[in-house]
Coordinates of C-alpha atoms in Angstrom, one line a residue:
M1 CA 44.6 94.7 -41.8
A2 CA 47.0 92.5 -40.0
F3 CA 46.1 88.9 -39.2
Q4 CA 46.0 88.1 -35.6
F5 CA 45.9 84.6 -34.1
D6 CA 43.9 84.1 -31.0
S7 CA 44.1 80.5 -29.7
D8 CA 41.2 80.9 -27.4
S9 CA 38.9 82.1 -30.1
Q10 CA 39.7 79.2 -32.5
K11 CA 37.3 76.2 -32.6
K12 CA 39.1 73.1 -31.4
I13 CA 38.9 69.9 -33.5
P14 CA 38.0 66.8 -31.4
D15 CA 40.5 63.9 -31.1
M16 CA 39.7 61.1 -33.6
K17 CA 41.0 57.4 -33.8
P18 CA 42.9 56.6 -37.0
P19 CA 41.0 54.5 -39.4
R20 CA 41.8 50.7 -39.2
E21 CA 44.2 49.4 -41.9
R22 CA 42.9 46.8 -44.2
I23 CA 44.9 43.9 -46.0
G24 CA 43.8 43.5 -49.5
K25 CA 43.1 40.3 -51.4
F26 CA 46.3 40.7 -53.3
S27 CA 48.3 40.8 -50.1
W28 CA 46.6 37.6 -48.9
L29 CA 47.4 36.0 -52.2
V30 CA 51.1 37.0 -52.0
M31 CA 51.4 35.7 -48.5
G32 CA 49.7 32.4 -49.3
A33 CA 51.9 31.8 -52.2
F34 CA 55.0 32.5 -50.1
G35 CA 53.8 30.1 -47.4
L36 CA 53.1 27.4 -49.9
L37 CA 56.5 27.8 -51.4
V38 CA 58.1 27.4 -47.9
V39 CA 56.1 24.3 -47.1
S40 CA 56.9 22.8 -50.5
L41 CA 60.6 23.5 -50.0
I42 CA 60.5 21.8 -46.6
A43 CA 58.5 18.8 -47.7
W44 CA 60.4 18.3 -51.0
H45 CA 63.2 16.2 -49.7
P46 CA 61.1 13.6 -47.7
V47 CA 58.7 13.3 -50.5
T48 CA 61.3 12.8 -53.1
A49 CA 63.2 10.4 -50.8
A50 CA 60.0 8.4 -50.2
L51 CA 59.3 8.3 -53.9
R52 CA 62.9 7.2 -54.6
A53 CA 62.6 4.5 -51.9
V54 CA 59.4 3.1 -53.4
L55 CA 61.1 2.9 -56.8
A56 CA 64.3 1.5 -55.3
R57 CA 62.3 -1.3 -53.6
R58 CA 60.7 -2.2 -56.8
N59 CA 64.2 -2.4 -58.3
A60 CA 65.2 -4.6 -55.3
K61 CA 62.4 -7.0 -55.9
E62 CA 63.4 -7.2 -59.5
V63 CA 67.0 -7.9 -58.4
L64 CA 65.7 -10.9 -56.3
E65 CA 63.6 -12.2 -59.2
A66 CA 66.4 -11.9 -61.7
T67 CA 69.0 -13.4 -59.3
A68 CA 66.6 -16.4 -58.7
A69 CA 66.3 -16.8 -62.5
K70 CA 70.1 -16.4 -62.9
D71 CA 69.5 -13.4 -65.2
W72 CA 72.6 -11.7 -64.2
V73 CA 72.5 -8.8 -66.7
R74 CA 69.0 -7.8 -65.6
A75 CA 69.8 -8.3 -61.9
H76 CA 72.9 -6.0 -62.3
Q77 CA 70.9 -3.3 -64.0
A78 CA 68.1 -3.4 -61.4
M79 CA 70.7 -3.4 -58.6
T80 CA 72.4 -0.3 -60.1
L81 CA 69.1 1.6 -60.2
A82 CA 68.2 0.5 -56.7
R83 CA 71.6 1.6 -55.3
Q84 CA 71.4 5.0 -57.0
R85 CA 67.9 5.6 -55.7
A86 CA 68.1 4.4 -52.1
P87 CA 71.5 2.9 -51.2
E88 CA 70.7 2.8 -47.4
D89 CA 67.3 1.2 -47.7
E90 CA 67.1 -2.1 -45.9
E91 CA 65.3 -4.0 -48.7
V92 CA 67.9 -2.6 -51.2
I93 CA 70.8 -3.8 -49.1
V94 CA 69.3 -7.3 -48.7
A95 CA 68.8 -7.5 -52.5
M96 CA 72.4 -6.4 -53.1
V97 CA 73.6 -9.0 -50.5
T98 CA 71.6 -11.7 -52.3
F99 CA 73.1 -10.8 -55.6
L100 CA 76.7 -10.6 -54.4
K101 CA 76.3 -13.9 -52.5
A102 CA 74.9 -15.6 -55.6
T103 CA 77.6 -14.3 -57.9
N104 CA 80.4 -14.6 -55.4
S105 CA 82.0 -11.6 -57.2
D106 CA 82.9 -9.1 -54.5
P107 CA 83.5 -10.6 -51.0
G108 CA 84.8 -7.3 -49.7
G109 CA 81.6 -5.5 -50.9
L110 CA 79.4 -8.2 -49.5
A111 CA 81.1 -7.9 -46.1
Q112 CA 80.5 -4.1 -46.1
L113 CA 76.9 -4.5 -47.1
L114 CA 76.3 -7.0 -44.3
Q115 CA 78.0 -4.7 -41.8
R116 CA 75.7 -1.8 -42.9
L117 CA 72.7 -4.1 -42.6
K118 CA 73.8 -5.0 -39.1
L119 CA 73.5 -1.4 -38.1
K120 CA 69.8 -1.4 -39.1
R121 CA 68.8 -4.8 -37.6
P122 CA 70.3 -7.9 -36.0
L123 CA 71.7 -10.3 -38.6
T124 CA 70.3 -13.8 -38.9
A125 CA 72.5 -16.7 -38.1
E126 CA 72.9 -17.4 -41.9
E127 CA 73.8 -13.8 -42.5
E128 CA 76.4 -13.9 -39.7
L129 CA 77.9 -17.0 -41.3
T130 CA 77.9 -15.3 -44.7
L131 CA 79.6 -12.2 -43.2
G132 CA 82.3 -14.5 -41.7
R133 CA 82.9 -16.2 -45.0
A134 CA 83.1 -12.9 -46.8
L135 CA 85.6 -11.5 -44.4
I136 CA 87.8 -14.6 -44.8
A137 CA 87.6 -14.3 -48.6
S138 CA 88.6 -10.6 -48.4
G139 CA 91.6 -11.4 -46.1
K140 CA 90.1 -10.0 -42.9
T141 CA 90.7 -13.0 -40.7
K142 CA 90.7 -11.2 -37.4
D143 CA 87.3 -9.7 -38.1
A144 CA 86.0 -13.1 -39.2
R145 CA 87.1 -14.7 -36.0
E146 CA 85.2 -12.0 -34.0
V147 CA 82.1 -12.9 -36.0
Y148 CA 82.5 -16.6 -35.3
E149 CA 83.1 -16.1 -31.6
K150 CA 79.8 -14.2 -31.3
L151 CA 77.8 -16.9 -33.0
P152 CA 75.3 -18.7 -30.7
V153 CA 76.5 -22.2 -29.6
K154 CA 73.8 -23.9 -31.7
Q155 CA 75.2 -22.3 -34.9
S156 CA 78.9 -22.5 -34.0
T157 CA 78.8 -26.3 -33.3
Q158 CA 76.9 -27.3 -36.4
Q159 CA 78.3 -28.0 -39.9
P160 CA 78.2 -24.4 -41.3
G161 CA 79.8 -22.9 -38.2
L162 CA 82.5 -25.6 -38.1
E163 CA 83.3 -25.0 -41.7
L164 CA 83.7 -21.3 -41.0
L165 CA 86.0 -22.1 -38.1
S166 CA 88.0 -24.4 -40.3
S167 CA 88.5 -21.7 -42.9
I168 CA 89.6 -19.2 -40.2
L169 CA 92.1 -21.7 -38.8
N170 CA 93.4 -22.4 -42.3
A171 CA 93.8 -18.7 -43.0
E172 CA 95.7 -18.3 -39.7
G173 CA 98.1 -21.1 -40.7
H174 CA 96.8 -23.8 -38.4
T175 CA 96.4 -26.3 -41.1
K176 CA 96.3 -29.5 -39.0
E177 CA 93.8 -28.0 -36.6
A178 CA 91.7 -26.8 -39.6
E179 CA 91.7 -30.3 -41.1
E180 CA 90.5 -31.8 -37.8
I181 CA 87.6 -29.3 -37.6
A182 CA 86.8 -29.8 -41.3
H183 CA 86.6 -33.6 -40.6
R184 CA 84.2 -32.9 -37.7
A185 CA 82.1 -30.7 -39.9
V186 CA 81.7 -33.4 -42.6
A187 CA 80.6 -35.8 -39.9
Q188 CA 77.7 -33.6 -38.9
T189 CA 75.2 -35.2 -41.3
P190 CA 71.4 -35.1 -40.6
A191 CA 71.4 -38.9 -39.9
E192 CA 73.9 -38.5 -37.1
A193 CA 72.6 -35.1 -35.8
T194 CA 71.3 -36.4 -32.5
P195 CA 72.1 -35.2 -29.0
E196 CA 73.8 -38.5 -28.2
T197 CA 76.1 -38.3 -31.3
H198 CA 76.9 -34.7 -30.5
L199 CA 77.8 -35.7 -27.0
Q200 CA 80.1 -38.6 -28.2
A201 CA 81.8 -36.3 -30.6
A202 CA 82.3 -33.6 -28.0
V203 CA 83.8 -36.0 -25.5
T204 CA 86.2 -37.3 -28.2
D205 CA 87.2 -33.7 -29.1
M206 CA 87.9 -32.8 -25.5
S207 CA 91.0 -35.0 -25.7
S208 CA 92.2 -33.3 -28.9
H209 CA 95.7 -31.7 -29.0
F210 CA 94.2 -28.5 -30.4
V211 CA 92.8 -25.8 -28.2
E212 CA 90.3 -24.7 -30.8
V213 CA 88.8 -28.2 -31.0
Q214 CA 88.7 -28.4 -27.2
N215 CA 86.9 -25.1 -27.0
Q216 CA 84.4 -26.1 -29.6
A217 CA 83.7 -29.3 -27.7
Q218 CA 83.1 -27.4 -24.5
K219 CA 80.6 -25.1 -26.2
Q220 CA 78.8 -28.2 -27.5
L221 CA 78.8 -29.7 -24.0
W222 CA 77.4 -26.6 -22.4
Q223 CA 74.6 -26.5 -25.0
L224 CA 73.7 -30.2 -24.3
A225 CA 73.9 -29.6 -20.5
E226 CA 70.8 -27.4 -20.8
M227 CA 68.7 -30.4 -21.8
D228 CA 66.5 -32.2 -19.3
T229 CA 67.3 -35.7 -20.6
K230 CA 70.0 -38.3 -19.7
T231 CA 72.2 -36.8 -22.4
G232 CA 72.0 -33.4 -20.6
M233 CA 73.0 -35.0 -17.3
D234 CA 75.9 -36.8 -19.0
A235 CA 77.1 -33.5 -20.5
I236 CA 77.0 -31.9 -17.0
L237 CA 79.1 -34.8 -15.7
Q238 CA 81.6 -34.4 -18.5
L239 CA 81.9 -30.7 -17.9
T240 CA 82.7 -31.3 -14.2
Q241 CA 85.8 -33.2 -15.4
S242 CA 87.0 -30.4 -17.7
P243 CA 90.5 -29.2 -16.8
G244 CA 89.6 -25.6 -17.7
L245 CA 86.6 -25.4 -15.4
T246 CA 86.2 -22.3 -13.4
V247 CA 84.5 -21.7 -10.0
A248 CA 81.6 -19.8 -11.6
Q249 CA 81.1 -22.7 -14.1
A250 CA 81.2 -25.3 -11.3
K251 CA 78.5 -23.4 -9.5
R252 CA 76.4 -23.2 -12.7
L253 CA 76.8 -26.9 -13.2
L254 CA 75.4 -27.5 -9.6
E255 CA 72.4 -25.3 -10.5
L256 CA 71.8 -27.3 -13.6
E257 CA 72.1 -30.6 -11.7
E258 CA 69.6 -29.4 -9.1
A259 CA 67.1 -28.3 -11.7
H260 CA 67.4 -31.5 -13.8
P261 CA 64.7 -34.1 -13.5
L262 CA 67.3 -36.9 -13.0
H263 CA 69.1 -35.1 -10.2
S264 CA 70.4 -37.3 -7.4
L265 CA 72.6 -37.1 -4.3
G266 CA 75.4 -38.9 -6.1
M267 CA 75.4 -36.5 -9.0
R268 CA 75.2 -33.5 -6.7
L269 CA 78.2 -34.6 -4.8
K270 CA 80.2 -34.9 -8.0
M271 CA 79.4 -31.2 -8.7
V272 CA 80.6 -30.4 -5.2
S273 CA 83.8 -32.4 -5.8
A274 CA 84.5 -30.1 -8.8
Q275 CA 84.1 -27.0 -6.5
M276 CA 86.4 -28.6 -3.9
R277 CA 89.0 -29.3 -6.6
L278 CA 88.9 -25.7 -7.7
Q279 CA 88.8 -24.3 -4.2
P280 CA 91.1 -26.5 -2.1
E281 CA 91.1 -24.0 0.8
R282 CA 87.3 -24.6 1.1
R283 CA 87.3 -28.4 1.0
A284 CA 86.4 -28.8 4.7
E285 CA 83.8 -26.1 4.6
L286 CA 82.0 -27.5 1.5
A287 CA 82.2 -31.0 2.8
E288 CA 80.7 -30.1 6.2
A289 CA 77.9 -28.1 4.4
E290 CA 77.0 -31.2 2.4
V291 CA 77.0 -33.5 5.4
R292 CA 74.9 -31.0 7.3
R293 CA 72.5 -30.7 4.4
F294 CA 72.2 -34.5 4.2
T295 CA 71.6 -35.1 7.9
E296 CA 68.9 -32.3 7.9
T297 CA 67.0 -33.2 4.8
K298 CA 67.7 -37.0 4.6
N299 CA 67.6 -36.6 0.8
G300 CA 69.6 -39.4 -0.8
R301 CA 71.2 -42.6 0.3
L302 CA 73.7 -42.8 3.2
E303 CA 75.8 -45.1 1.1
D304 CA 76.3 -42.4 -1.6
M305 CA 77.3 -39.8 1.0
A306 CA 79.7 -42.2 2.8
Y307 CA 81.2 -43.3 -0.5
W308 CA 81.8 -39.7 -1.6
L309 CA 83.5 -38.8 1.7
M310 CA 85.7 -41.9 1.4
R311 CA 86.6 -41.0 -2.2
E312 CA 87.5 -37.5 -1.1
K313 CA 89.6 -39.0 1.7
L314 CA 87.5 -37.2 4.4
N315 CA 88.0 -40.2 6.6
D316 CA 87.0 -38.5 9.9
Q317 CA 83.6 -37.5 8.4
V318 CA 83.0 -41.1 7.2
L319 CA 83.7 -42.6 10.7
K320 CA 81.4 -40.0 12.3
L321 CA 78.6 -40.7 9.8
V322 CA 78.8 -44.5 9.6
P323 CA 78.7 -46.5 12.8
K324 CA 80.6 -49.8 12.7
E325 CA 77.6 -51.8 13.8
L326 CA 75.6 -50.4 10.9
A327 CA 78.4 -51.0 8.4
A328 CA 78.7 -54.6 9.6
Q329 CA 75.2 -55.3 8.3
S330 CA 75.5 -53.5 5.0
R331 CA 77.0 -54.9 1.8
D332 CA 77.5 -51.3 0.6
L333 CA 78.8 -49.6 3.7
Y334 CA 81.1 -52.4 4.9
P335 CA 83.7 -52.0 2.0
I336 CA 83.5 -48.2 2.5
L337 CA 84.4 -48.6 6.2
V338 CA 87.2 -51.0 5.3
Q339 CA 88.7 -48.6 2.7
T340 CA 88.4 -45.6 5.1
L341 CA 90.3 -47.4 7.9
S342 CA 92.9 -48.5 5.4
Q343 CA 93.4 -44.9 4.2
E344 CA 93.8 -43.8 7.8
G345 CA 96.3 -46.5 8.5
R346 CA 94.3 -47.9 11.4
W347 CA 95.4 -51.4 10.9
E348 CA 94.6 -53.0 14.2
E349 CA 91.1 -51.5 14.2
L350 CA 90.7 -52.7 10.6
Q351 CA 91.8 -56.2 11.6
G352 CA 89.0 -56.2 14.2
V353 CA 86.4 -55.1 11.6
L354 CA 87.5 -57.9 9.3
K355 CA 87.2 -60.5 12.0
M356 CA 83.6 -59.5 12.9
P357 CA 81.2 -62.4 12.6
N358 CA 79.1 -62.9 9.4
P359 CA 80.6 -60.0 7.3
P360 CA 78.3 -59.0 4.4
V361 CA 80.9 -59.3 1.7
P362 CA 82.6 -62.2 -0.2
T363 CA 85.6 -63.9 1.3
T364 CA 87.8 -62.8 -1.5
L365 CA 87.4 -59.1 -0.4
L366 CA 88.1 -60.0 3.2
N367 CA 91.3 -61.9 2.2
L368 CA 92.5 -59.0 0.1
A369 CA 91.9 -56.5 2.9
M370 CA 93.5 -58.8 5.4
A371 CA 96.6 -59.3 3.1
E372 CA 97.1 -55.5 3.2
V373 CA 96.6 -55.3 7.0
L374 CA 99.1 -58.1 7.7
S375 CA 101.7 -56.6 5.3
H376 CA 101.8 -53.7 7.9
M377 CA 101.7 -56.0 11.0
Q378 CA 104.0 -58.9 9.9
P379 CA 107.5 -58.1 8.7
D380 CA 108.0 -61.2 6.6
M381 CA 104.7 -60.7 4.7
R382 CA 104.4 -64.5 4.2
E383 CA 100.8 -64.5 5.2
S384 CA 100.0 -61.6 2.9
R385 CA 101.6 -63.4 0.0
R386 CA 99.7 -66.6 0.8
L387 CA 96.3 -64.8 1.0
L388 CA 97.0 -63.0 -2.3
Q389 CA 98.0 -66.2 -4.2
G390 CA 95.0 -68.0 -3.0
T391 CA 92.7 -65.2 -4.0
V392 CA 94.2 -65.0 -7.5
I393 CA 93.8 -68.8 -8.0
N394 CA 90.2 -68.8 -6.8
A395 CA 89.2 -65.6 -8.8
A396 CA 90.8 -67.1 -11.9
Q397 CA 88.8 -70.3 -11.5
A398 CA 85.6 -68.2 -11.0
G399 CA 86.4 -65.9 -13.9
D400 CA 86.1 -62.9 -11.5
V401 CA 88.0 -60.2 -13.5
T402 CA 87.3 -57.4 -11.0
T403 CA 88.8 -59.3 -8.1
L404 CA 91.8 -60.3 -10.2
Q405 CA 92.5 -56.7 -11.1
V406 CA 92.2 -55.6 -7.4
A407 CA 94.5 -58.5 -6.4
A408 CA 97.0 -57.6 -9.1
Q409 CA 97.1 -53.9 -8.0
L410 CA 97.6 -54.9 -4.3
A411 CA 100.3 -57.5 -5.2
E412 CA 102.1 -54.8 -7.3
K413 CA 101.8 -52.4 -4.4
L414 CA 103.3 -55.0 -2.0
N415 CA 106.1 -55.7 -4.5
F416 CA 104.9 -59.3 -5.3
A417 CA 105.7 -58.9 -9.0
D418 CA 105.2 -62.6 -9.9
V419 CA 101.7 -62.7 -8.2
A420 CA 100.7 -59.4 -9.8
C421 CA 101.9 -60.8 -13.2
Q422 CA 99.7 -63.9 -12.9
A423 CA 96.7 -61.9 -11.7
Y424 CA 96.9 -59.5 -14.6
K425 CA 97.4 -62.4 -17.1
A426 CA 94.4 -64.2 -15.7
A427 CA 92.3 -61.0 -15.9
G428 CA 93.4 -60.3 -19.4
M429 CA 92.7 -63.9 -20.6
K430 CA 89.2 -63.9 -19.1
A431 CA 88.4 -60.5 -20.6
A432 CA 89.5 -61.8 -24.0
E433 CA 87.2 -64.7 -23.6
N434 CA 84.4 -62.3 -22.9
N435 CA 85.3 -60.2 -26.0
V436 CA 86.2 -57.2 -23.8
S437 CA 89.2 -56.4 -25.9
E438 CA 90.1 -53.1 -24.2
A439 CA 90.3 -54.6 -20.7
A440 CA 92.1 -57.6 -22.1
L441 CA 94.8 -55.5 -23.8
L442 CA 95.4 -53.3 -20.7
N443 CA 95.7 -56.3 -18.3
L444 CA 97.9 -58.4 -20.6
Q445 CA 100.2 -55.5 -21.3
K446 CA 100.6 -55.0 -17.5
S447 CA 101.4 -58.7 -17.3
V448 CA 104.1 -58.3 -20.0
E449 CA 105.7 -55.4 -18.0
L450 CA 105.8 -57.4 -14.8
A451 CA 107.0 -60.6 -16.6
L452 CA 109.9 -58.6 -18.1
R453 CA 110.8 -57.4 -14.6
A454 CA 110.5 -61.0 -13.2
K455 CA 112.4 -62.5 -16.2
D456 CA 109.4 -64.9 -16.7
T457 CA 109.9 -65.9 -20.3
E458 CA 107.2 -68.5 -20.3
T459 CA 104.6 -65.9 -19.3
L460 CA 106.1 -63.4 -21.7
L461 CA 105.7 -65.8 -24.7
E462 CA 102.2 -66.8 -23.7
V463 CA 100.9 -63.3 -23.2
S464 CA 102.6 -62.0 -26.3
R465 CA 100.9 -64.7 -28.3
Q466 CA 97.5 -63.7 -26.8
L467 CA 98.1 -60.0 -27.5
H468 CA 98.9 -60.8 -31.2
V469 CA 95.7 -62.8 -31.4
I470 CA 93.5 -60.0 -29.9
S471 CA 95.0 -57.3 -32.0
P472 CA 96.5 -58.9 -35.2
S473 CA 96.8 -55.5 -36.9
S474 CA 99.2 -54.2 -34.4
A475 CA 102.7 -54.3 -35.8
V476 CA 104.2 -53.7 -32.3
F477 CA 102.6 -56.9 -30.9
A478 CA 103.6 -58.8 -34.0
D479 CA 107.2 -57.6 -33.6
R480 CA 107.3 -58.6 -30.0
F481 CA 105.9 -62.1 -30.6
V482 CA 108.4 -62.8 -33.4
Y483 CA 111.3 -61.4 -31.4
L484 CA 110.6 -63.5 -28.3
R485 CA 110.3 -66.7 -30.3
L486 CA 113.6 -65.9 -32.1
V487 CA 115.5 -64.9 -28.9
L488 CA 114.2 -67.9 -27.0
G489 CA 114.9 -70.2 -29.9
V490 CA 111.3 -71.7 -30.0
E491 CA 108.7 -72.0 -32.7
M492 CA 111.2 -70.5 -35.2
E493 CA 109.7 -72.5 -38.1
R494 CA 106.4 -70.7 -37.6
V495 CA 107.9 -67.2 -38.0
D496 CA 106.4 -65.5 -41.1
V497 CA 109.5 -64.3 -43.0
K498 CA 107.5 -62.5 -45.7
A499 CA 105.8 -60.4 -43.1
L500 CA 109.2 -59.3 -41.7
T501 CA 110.3 -57.9 -45.0
V502 CA 107.6 -55.2 -45.0
Q503 CA 108.0 -52.2 -42.7
T504 CA 104.5 -51.3 -41.7
E505 CA 103.1 -48.6 -39.3
A506 CA 102.1 -49.7 -35.9
K507 CA 98.4 -50.0 -35.3
G508 CA 96.2 -50.7 -32.3
T509 CA 96.9 -50.3 -28.7
T510 CA 100.6 -50.3 -27.6
S511 CA 102.5 -50.2 -24.4
A512 CA 105.2 -47.8 -23.2
T513 CA 107.5 -50.8 -22.8
L514 CA 106.9 -52.3 -26.2
D515 CA 108.5 -50.5 -29.2
R516 CA 108.9 -51.3 -32.8
I517 CA 111.7 -53.6 -33.6
P518 CA 113.3 -53.1 -37.1
P519 CA 112.6 -55.9 -39.5
Q520 CA 116.3 -56.1 -40.4
L521 CA 117.1 -57.1 -36.8
L522 CA 114.4 -59.7 -36.7
L523 CA 115.7 -61.1 -40.1
A524 CA 119.3 -61.1 -38.9
L525 CA 118.3 -62.9 -35.7
R526 CA 116.4 -65.5 -37.7
A527 CA 119.5 -65.9 -40.0
Y528 CA 121.6 -66.4 -36.9
R529 CA 119.3 -69.2 -35.6
L530 CA 119.5 -70.9 -39.0
G531 CA 123.3 -70.5 -39.1
D532 CA 123.2 -68.3 -42.3
H533 CA 126.1 -66.0 -41.7
A534 CA 125.9 -64.2 -45.0
A535 CA 122.3 -63.4 -44.7
M536 CA 122.9 -62.2 -41.1
E537 CA 125.7 -59.8 -42.3
K538 CA 123.5 -58.5 -45.1
H539 CA 120.5 -57.7 -42.8
L540 CA 122.8 -56.1 -40.2
T541 CA 124.3 -53.8 -42.8
A542 CA 120.9 -52.5 -43.6
L543 CA 120.1 -52.1 -39.9
P544 CA 119.3 -48.4 -39.1
R545 CA 120.7 -46.7 -36.0
A546 CA 119.8 -49.0 -33.1
E547 CA 120.6 -46.5 -30.3
G548 CA 116.9 -45.8 -29.9
L549 CA 116.0 -49.5 -29.3
S550 CA 114.9 -50.7 -25.9
P551 CA 117.7 -52.5 -24.0
G552 CA 116.9 -56.1 -24.9
P553 CA 116.8 -55.7 -28.7
R554 CA 119.8 -53.4 -28.6
A555 CA 121.8 -56.0 -26.7
V556 CA 120.9 -58.6 -29.3
A557 CA 121.8 -56.3 -32.2
A558 CA 125.2 -55.6 -30.5
G559 CA 125.9 -59.3 -30.1
L560 CA 125.1 -60.0 -33.7
L561 CA 127.3 -57.2 -35.0
S562 CA 130.2 -58.6 -33.0
L563 CA 129.6 -62.0 -34.6
V564 CA 129.8 -60.5 -38.1
G565 CA 133.1 -58.7 -37.4
N566 CA 132.0 -55.3 -36.4
P567 CA 133.2 -55.2 -32.7
G568 CA 133.6 -51.4 -32.6
R569 CA 130.1 -50.6 -33.4
A570 CA 128.9 -53.5 -31.3
F571 CA 130.8 -52.2 -28.2
Q572 CA 129.5 -48.6 -28.6
M573 CA 126.0 -50.0 -28.8
A574 CA 126.4 -52.3 -25.8
E575 CA 128.5 -50.4 -23.3
K576 CA 125.7 -48.5 -21.6
I577 CA 123.1 -51.2 -21.6
P578 CA 122.0 -52.1 -18.0
G579 CA 122.2 -55.9 -17.7
A580 CA 119.6 -55.9 -14.9
L581 CA 116.9 -55.1 -17.5
L582 CA 117.7 -58.0 -19.8
L583 CA 116.4 -61.5 -20.1
D584 CA 119.0 -64.2 -19.6
E585 CA 118.9 -65.0 -23.3
E586 CA 119.6 -61.4 -24.1
K587 CA 122.5 -61.2 -21.7
V588 CA 124.2 -63.9 -23.8
F589 CA 124.3 -61.5 -26.8
L590 CA 125.4 -58.6 -24.6
K591 CA 128.4 -60.6 -23.3
R592 CA 129.5 -61.2 -26.9
A593 CA 129.6 -57.5 -27.7
L594 CA 131.6 -56.5 -24.6

């Protein structure tokens, strides 16, 4: 019987959901183990790095301990382990720096370590200085200079900073400059480390021939200028006079002055003067702003404002600000008005002011002002000369050095050389009596210059003696005093022959018109006065080239050479000497040579 399939007759099986799959314990175990392996692999590096860092830091501490105990073998072994375990760890780098610094064995490596440490944190001032020294020692002068220039002013101006700068300059070949900086560094001892001494040193260094020294002094002054003491104000004032001052710096100085507890109108105006000097096209604008500020605020004294305007030669502003009637009653304003009218050349108006009744100033000042006025109004100038001579006599009797100096300057300006010479001499002598040696030297040297011009040998000898007394260590003054006595033929028995046989270096203050005179010439001149022809010839033979001598001594040398039978050399030496510059006694020698 054949099998027949009948779909309708077959019982259908109902749809059923497939059974849910189960994950066995073994599968979970496998997956957990795999996950743990992945996590372990990921965490392995940080964990080992942290462990190595901990061990390296222990080694670093051991390096520091061994270095302090100067146990170099132990320190080196610990440093090697620390470097192998964590070469970039900050504590490890610090320990390595300490070791290399103590042993001074690898300046190049020390510099590299400090530069790596700098990437992790800012270096301390001491570390920056160490980096600079290491770079110098490893020959990287340019990099060392960059380190020094980034030092804070407080560090760069103290002894360690100055020593670093000295080393840099020496490495760059600036040996003289390096010596000067090194000398300054040695002077920075704790006993002298006060703001006042730093200010004095900076002011001195500002006049140095070396740019580096000047720059260093400026840094020091800017640091001091931040102080709210008198030293700070003095530093501000010094900076206003700096030749390298910029407009921005001048503005900053004005801000510092305004914020300073000791600020005043006079100091403010000095700051404004600095701005005017740097911005001449804004002079009028800045001055008008200051006058307007003064008239609106009334802060400060009228005398200070008027004096500033007069010093800046803003004469119109002075005349607008100071009424004549007010000036006639003020001891401070009256001289300002007089000077302003003088600067303007308003002589008739000034004469009227000087003749006002009961002027508030001494008669000497009136006479000096009137002497200048009359020099412009009277062609013969006899009255001006009379007033000046009288003023010099009265001031000399009163010991008034200031009046004598003003009278001397005016007499020189009016070409009264003899009056100016006497005024300078009197001022110098009085200053010497008062032990003011600097003022004495300056005034007496001016007197010498004018006496030479006036051929006043009596004054020349007197002033030369006084200069030698004030500064006995000056070979220049000693030369001049001996020379004049020998040329004039006076006091020859008092000339110290032994002193002439020693060529010493000039010391003390000198004048542009007073040069060294060779001892051979002085000895030859003395031999001439004593009639010793052989000695004269001997000393002249040893005389060096005399072409560099000033006209007077050169004329004497030429005349003496002619006397000892050397007319050729004498003529060559004498032919270009201008006779107008010689004393009459020197002309006698010149004639013998020509």
